[in-house]
Amino acid sequence: QVIEGGVNTLARESFIGNGSIEKLILKGALLEIGESAFKQCTKLKEVVIERPEGNTKRLNLCDWAFAECTSLESIDLSSVATIPYGAFENCTSLSNVTMPNETYSIGNKAFAGCKLTSIDLTNGETLGSAAFYGCNGLTLMALPAVKDTNGTGFAVDAFAGCFVVGW
């Protein structure tokens, strides 16, 4: 599935439960992926976000944008400013995530229940509660001095249920 051209916003629940999308290529001037837009697209394996040369606007993801996409393995989030509440919650095959090079925020339960083994949060600004809850394969991460949504440091339960051996 390729979405391109003059599409600026994908509405809430646009493709929810679509069982035929396996690869998603988002091109052009897309600015927002609505709440639950691709939730439960269980055959979706890969998402590619292609930004036009010179486009400095960052993509806005809404809550649960890709939640429960159980076949999703890889996504490049380098053009995203905020990874909101439950954006990839229970994406049980998600093992490869490219994080933004610019500052960004990760909301509550954003990656809860994913298969991540490592994550680079170097440019992270805030890290919400249970952001990586149950990512029991997570063994290595790079952390900055992130803050939780209250501005007091990252949420103490951000990595609950994880067995992290390297920082």
Short mmCIF file of C-alpha atoms in Angstrom, two decimals:
data_model
loop_
_atom_site.label_atom_id
_atom_site.label_comp_id
_atom_site.label_asym_id
_atom_site.label_seq_id
_atom_site.Cartn_x
_atom_site.Cartn_y
_atom_site.Cartn_z
CA GLN A 1 0.00 0.00 0.00
CA VAL A 2 1.45 3.36 -1.04
CA ILE A 3 0.01 6.59 0.28
CA GLU A 4 1.37 9.66 -1.48
CA GLY A 5 0.60 12.94 -3.12
CA GLY A 6 -1.56 15.57 -1.50
CA VAL A 7 -2.66 13.50 1.50
CA ASN A 8 -1.88 15.53 4.64
CA THR A 9 -3.78 13.52 7.24
CA LEU A 10 -4.86 9.93 7.61
CA ALA A 11 -8.09 10.01 9.58
CA ARG A 12 -8.79 8.15 12.78
CA GLU A 13 -9.26 4.40 12.18
CA SER A 14 -8.64 4.81 8.41
CA PHE A 15 -7.32 1.28 7.94
CA ILE A 16 -8.13 -0.29 11.32
CA GLY A 17 -8.21 -4.09 11.09
CA ASN A 18 -7.20 -4.18 7.42
CA GLY A 19 -5.91 -7.72 6.87
CA SER A 20 -4.38 -7.23 3.44
CA ILE A 21 -1.69 -4.54 3.94
CA GLU A 22 1.77 -6.13 4.26
CA LYS A 23 4.03 -3.17 3.47
CA LEU A 24 3.16 0.48 3.89
CA ILE A 25 5.02 3.27 2.10
CA LEU A 26 4.10 6.76 3.23
CA LYS A 27 5.34 9.40 0.76
CA GLY A 28 4.93 13.10 0.30
CA ALA A 29 3.46 15.75 2.53
CA LEU A 30 1.79 13.52 5.10
CA LEU A 31 1.70 15.40 8.42
CA GLU A 32 -0.46 13.23 10.66
CA ILE A 33 -1.43 9.60 11.14
CA GLY A 34 -4.68 9.59 13.08
CA GLU A 35 -5.65 7.67 16.18
CA SER A 36 -5.76 3.90 15.55
CA ALA A 37 -5.27 4.50 11.80
CA PHE A 38 -3.49 1.15 11.28
CA LYS A 39 -4.40 -0.58 14.53
CA GLN A 40 -4.82 -4.34 14.21
CA CYS A 41 -3.41 -4.54 10.67
CA THR A 42 -2.09 -7.98 11.54
CA LYS A 43 -0.30 -8.68 8.23
CA LEU A 44 1.58 -5.37 8.16
CA LYS A 45 5.32 -6.20 8.36
CA GLU A 46 7.09 -3.02 7.35
CA VAL A 47 6.43 0.72 7.34
CA VAL A 48 8.56 3.08 5.25
CA ILE A 49 8.19 6.84 5.72
CA GLU A 50 9.69 8.82 2.83
CA ARG A 51 9.93 12.57 3.31
CA PRO A 52 10.45 14.90 0.33
CA GLU A 53 13.87 16.55 0.01
CA GLY A 54 13.90 19.70 2.12
CA ASN A 55 10.74 18.83 4.08
CA THR A 56 11.54 19.71 7.67
CA LYS A 57 8.04 19.20 9.07
CA ARG A 58 7.92 16.25 11.40
CA LEU A 59 5.23 13.61 11.19
CA ASN A 60 2.67 13.55 13.99
CA LEU A 61 1.57 10.11 15.15
CA CYS A 62 -1.62 9.87 17.20
CA ASP A 63 -2.42 7.38 19.97
CA TRP A 64 -2.49 3.70 18.98
CA ALA A 65 -1.54 4.54 15.36
CA PHE A 66 0.00 1.08 14.80
CA ALA A 67 -1.07 -0.77 17.97
CA GLU A 68 -1.57 -4.52 17.71
CA CYS A 69 0.09 -4.82 14.29
CA THR A 70 1.41 -8.22 15.34
CA SER A 71 3.50 -8.85 12.20
CA LEU A 72 5.19 -5.43 12.14
CA GLU A 73 8.96 -6.02 12.32
CA SER A 74 10.56 -2.73 11.36
CA ILE A 75 9.87 1.01 11.28
CA ASP A 76 11.98 4.12 10.79
CA LEU A 77 10.72 6.91 13.05
CA SER A 78 13.44 9.42 12.17
CA SER A 79 10.88 11.99 10.95
CA VAL A 80 8.60 11.72 14.01
CA ALA A 81 8.55 14.20 16.90
CA THR A 82 6.38 12.29 19.36
CA ILE A 83 5.71 8.60 19.76
CA PRO A 84 2.40 8.80 21.63
CA TYR A 85 0.39 6.63 23.97
CA GLY A 86 0.28 3.03 22.81
CA ALA A 87 1.52 3.85 19.29
CA PHE A 88 3.14 0.40 18.91
CA GLU A 89 1.61 -1.36 21.89
CA ASN A 90 1.49 -5.14 21.44
CA CYS A 91 3.33 -5.11 18.12
CA THR A 92 4.74 -8.45 19.21
CA SER A 93 7.12 -8.85 16.24
CA LEU A 94 8.54 -5.30 16.31
CA SER A 95 12.30 -5.73 16.73
CA ASN A 96 13.85 -2.93 14.66
CA VAL A 97 13.07 0.73 15.33
CA THR A 98 15.11 3.66 14.07
CA MET A 99 14.62 6.56 16.45
CA PRO A 100 14.71 10.27 15.49
CA ASN A 101 18.03 12.14 15.36
CA GLU A 102 16.28 15.22 16.76
CA THR A 103 14.68 15.45 20.18
CA TYR A 104 11.48 13.50 20.64
CA SER A 105 9.11 12.24 23.31
CA ILE A 106 7.88 8.72 24.01
CA GLY A 107 4.44 8.42 25.57
CA ASN A 108 2.98 5.93 28.01
CA LYS A 109 2.92 2.32 26.75
CA ALA A 110 4.32 3.43 23.36
CA PHE A 111 6.28 0.19 22.84
CA ALA A 112 4.71 -2.01 25.54
CA GLY A 113 4.72 -5.66 24.56
CA CYS A 114 7.16 -5.32 21.65
CA LYS A 115 10.06 -7.62 20.73
CA LEU A 116 12.77 -4.94 20.88
CA THR A 117 16.24 -6.14 21.88
CA SER A 118 17.99 -2.76 21.84
CA ILE A 119 16.97 0.87 21.64
CA ASP A 120 18.90 4.12 21.30
CA LEU A 121 17.15 6.86 23.27
CA THR A 122 20.05 9.30 23.08
CA ASN A 123 17.89 12.15 21.76
CA GLY A 124 14.86 11.33 23.90
CA GLU A 125 13.38 14.23 25.80
CA THR A 126 10.61 12.55 27.79
CA LEU A 127 9.84 8.92 28.51
CA GLY A 128 6.37 7.96 29.71
CA SER A 129 5.07 5.38 32.13
CA ALA A 130 5.31 1.75 30.97
CA ALA A 131 6.79 2.96 27.65
CA PHE A 132 8.63 -0.35 27.22
CA TYR A 133 6.55 -2.47 29.58
CA GLY A 134 7.04 -6.19 29.01
CA CYS A 135 9.76 -5.81 26.38
CA ASN A 136 11.53 -8.72 28.04
CA GLY A 137 13.97 -9.10 25.13
CA LEU A 138 15.33 -5.58 25.67
CA THR A 139 18.94 -6.03 26.76
CA LEU A 140 20.79 -2.92 25.64
CA MET A 141 19.91 0.75 25.47
CA ALA A 142 21.48 4.18 25.28
CA LEU A 143 19.81 6.74 27.55
CA PRO A 144 20.16 10.51 27.91
CA ALA A 145 18.96 12.47 30.89
CA VAL A 146 15.31 12.08 29.89
CA LYS A 147 12.38 13.42 31.87
CA ASP A 148 9.01 11.84 32.55
CA THR A 149 5.84 13.66 31.58
CA ASN A 150 5.97 15.49 34.92
CA GLY A 151 9.49 16.80 34.15
CA THR A 152 11.16 14.95 37.03
CA GLY A 153 13.27 12.36 35.16
CA PHE A 154 12.06 9.37 33.20
CA ALA A 155 9.14 7.38 34.54
CA VAL A 156 10.32 4.83 37.09
CA ASP A 157 8.24 2.09 35.50
CA ALA A 158 9.20 2.89 31.90
CA PHE A 159 11.10 -0.41 31.64
CA ALA A 160 8.94 -2.57 33.92
CA GLY A 161 9.06 -6.20 32.87
CA CYS A 162 12.35 -5.76 30.98
CA PHE A 163 15.61 -7.53 31.70
CA VAL A 164 18.11 -4.85 30.79
CA VAL A 165 21.78 -5.80 31.06
CA GLY A 166 23.49 -2.80 29.46
CA TRP A 167 22.90 0.94 29.64
#
